[in-house]
Tab-separated table of C-alpha atoms in Angstrom:
chain	number	residue	atom	x	y	z
A	18	UNK	CA	9.499	4.177	-8.211
A	19	UNK	CA	5.730	4.129	-7.674
A	20	UNK	CA	3.558	1.101	-8.473
A	21	UNK	CA	-0.233	1.416	-8.520
A	22	UNK	CA	-3.452	-0.338	-9.540
A	23	UNK	CA	-7.124	0.590	-9.704
A	24	UNK	CA	-9.093	-1.704	-7.383
A	25	UNK	CA	-12.877	-2.170	-7.396
A	26	UNK	CA	-14.317	-4.052	-4.424
A	27	UNK	CA	-17.843	-5.148	-5.439
A	28	UNK	CA	-20.889	-5.083	-3.176
A	29	UNK	CA	-20.521	-7.981	-0.719
A	30	UNK	CA	-16.753	-8.107	-1.354
A	31	UNK	CA	-13.714	-7.298	0.750
A	32	UNK	CA	-9.982	-7.825	0.677
A	33	UNK	CA	-8.415	-9.915	3.377
A	34	UNK	CA	-5.469	-8.530	5.359
A	35	UNK	CA	-2.308	-8.603	3.288
A	36	UNK	CA	1.192	-7.209	3.548
A	37	UNK	CA	2.694	-5.713	0.411
A	38	UNK	CA	5.896	-4.168	1.757
A	39	UNK	CA	9.293	-5.718	1.331
A	40	UNK	CA	12.418	-5.672	-0.779
A	41	UNK	CA	12.676	-6.360	-4.497
A	42	UNK	CA	15.847	-7.144	-6.438
A	43	UNK	CA	15.671	-5.995	-10.061
A	44	UNK	CA	18.161	-6.743	-12.820
A	45	UNK	CA	19.251	-3.894	-15.029
A	46	UNK	CA	18.934	-4.026	-18.796
A	47	UNK	CA	21.458	-6.323	-20.438
A	48	UNK	CA	21.815	-8.535	-17.371
A	49	UNK	CA	24.297	-6.212	-15.678
A	50	UNK	CA	24.298	-5.331	-12.005
A	51	UNK	CA	21.066	-5.647	-10.079
A	52	UNK	CA	19.570	-3.045	-7.796
A	53	UNK	CA	17.646	-3.556	-4.587
A	54	UNK	CA	14.465	-1.583	-4.064
A	55	UNK	CA	12.712	-1.233	-0.726
A	56	UNK	CA	8.982	-0.579	-0.364
A	57	UNK	CA	8.649	2.490	1.845
A	58	UNK	CA	5.204	4.091	1.672
A	59	UNK	CA	1.920	2.535	0.621
A	60	UNK	CA	-1.111	4.582	-0.352
A	61	UNK	CA	-4.820	4.405	-1.109
A	62	UNK	CA	-6.582	7.181	-3.040
A	63	UNK	CA	-10.322	6.737	-2.521
A	64	UNK	CA	-12.551	7.198	-5.573
A	65	UNK	CA	-15.767	6.191	-3.808
A	66	UNK	CA	-19.077	7.930	-4.378
A	67	UNK	CA	-19.473	11.191	-2.455
A	68	UNK	CA	-22.355	9.715	-0.416
A	69	UNK	CA	-20.192	6.855	0.970
A	70	UNK	CA	-20.255	6.472	4.773
A	71	UNK	CA	-19.127	3.951	7.378
A	72	UNK	CA	-22.522	2.201	7.138
A	73	UNK	CA	-21.644	1.294	3.497
A	74	UNK	CA	-18.669	-0.799	4.676
A	75	UNK	CA	-15.339	-1.125	2.897
A	76	UNK	CA	-13.526	0.443	5.849
A	77	UNK	CA	-9.758	0.089	5.450
A	78	UNK	CA	-8.097	-1.501	8.472
A	79	UNK	CA	-4.367	-1.103	9.085
A	80	UNK	CA	-2.650	-3.775	11.159
A	81	UNK	CA	0.675	-3.491	12.986
A	82	UNK	CA	3.716	-5.731	12.522
A	83	UNK	CA	2.371	-8.420	14.830
A	84	UNK	CA	-1.143	-8.664	13.316
A	85	UNK	CA	-4.005	-9.014	15.767
A	86	UNK	CA	-6.463	-6.140	15.999
A	87	UNK	CA	-6.281	-3.148	13.622
A	88	UNK	CA	-4.231	-0.190	14.867
A	89	UNK	CA	-6.248	2.207	12.679
A	90	UNK	CA	-9.433	2.218	10.594
A	91	UNK	CA	-10.266	4.653	7.789
A	92	UNK	CA	-13.712	5.209	6.258
A	93	UNK	CA	-13.447	5.694	2.473
A	94	UNK	CA	-14.148	9.280	1.441
A	95	UNK	CA	-13.988	10.647	-2.110
A	96	UNK	CA	-10.592	12.218	-2.824
A	97	UNK	CA	-8.998	11.160	0.472
A	98	UNK	CA	-5.382	9.973	0.248
A	99	UNK	CA	-4.337	7.459	2.896
A	100	UNK	CA	-0.574	7.031	3.435
A	101	UNK	CA	0.911	4.358	5.679
A	102	UNK	CA	4.193	2.512	6.248
A	103	UNK	CA	4.529	-0.201	3.602
A	104	UNK	CA	5.499	-2.808	6.177
A	105	UNK	CA	1.998	-2.685	7.712
A	106	UNK	CA	-0.763	-5.033	6.583
A	107	UNK	CA	-4.157	-3.767	5.378
A	108	UNK	CA	-7.589	-5.202	4.677
A	109	UNK	CA	-11.174	-3.990	4.447
A	110	UNK	CA	-14.462	-4.748	6.066
A	111	UNK	CA	-17.163	-6.084	3.775
A	112	UNK	CA	-18.721	-3.623	1.326
A	113	UNK	CA	-22.372	-3.702	2.451
A	114	UNK	CA	-23.927	-1.199	0.075
A	115	UNK	CA	-25.337	-2.525	-3.172
A	116	UNK	CA	-25.350	0.920	-4.809
A	117	UNK	CA	-21.715	0.968	-6.002
A	118	UNK	CA	-18.341	-0.774	-5.674
A	119	UNK	CA	-15.632	0.705	-3.482
A	120	UNK	CA	-13.168	2.213	-5.968
A	121	UNK	CA	-9.636	3.204	-5.052
A	122	UNK	CA	-6.138	3.449	-6.451
A	123	UNK	CA	-3.769	1.377	-4.328
A	124	UNK	CA	-0.033	1.733	-4.664
A	125	UNK	CA	3.398	1.724	-3.179
A	126	UNK	CA	6.474	3.932	-3.427
A	127	UNK	CA	9.865	2.246	-3.562
A	128	UNK	CA	13.326	3.617	-3.045
A	129	UNK	CA	16.664	2.317	-4.126
A	130	UNK	CA	18.707	0.841	-1.323
A	131	UNK	CA	22.040	2.593	-0.877
A	132	UNK	CA	25.020	0.483	-1.846
A	133	UNK	CA	27.046	-0.396	1.264
A	134	UNK	CA	30.558	1.006	1.256
A	135	UNK	CA	33.318	-1.232	2.455
A	136	UNK	CA	35.821	0.670	4.608
A	137	UNK	CA	38.685	-1.215	2.941
A	138	UNK	CA	37.725	0.235	-0.459
A	139	UNK	CA	38.301	3.747	0.923
A	140	UNK	CA	41.939	3.110	1.832
A	141	UNK	CA	44.459	4.851	-0.417
A	142	UNK	CA	47.986	3.494	-0.553
C-alpha cells in the first residue's frame, strides 16, 4: 500500500532528518480484525527544474540506523527516483537557490505482515 505526498521546499528551507519507517496497525471496516502493515521502501521522485545542481542545495542525505553522519547524499535531478530502506532517516541541506523551490514526491510502500502460525493449530487429531 503506497502512501505519498508532494513536497515543496522553498528557497532557504530544508527538512530536518526524520525517520518515517515503522509498523502501523489498521482496523478493518466494521471494527473486525486489525492488520499490521510494515513500512518497507521509501522513495523520492525529484521534480526539480532541469538546471538544478548541487550548488542549488536541497541535497537529500540518508542516515543509517545509528544517526551520525550521512551514509549517502543525492543531488536532486529532474525525473530521478531515489529508493531507500524505510528504516533509514533522511533530511536535506538548505535550498540555496532563490529561483525555484525543490519539488519532489515523497512516499513509502507498505506490506502486510504475515500472520504468525501457531504450530499447535496445525495438529490434527
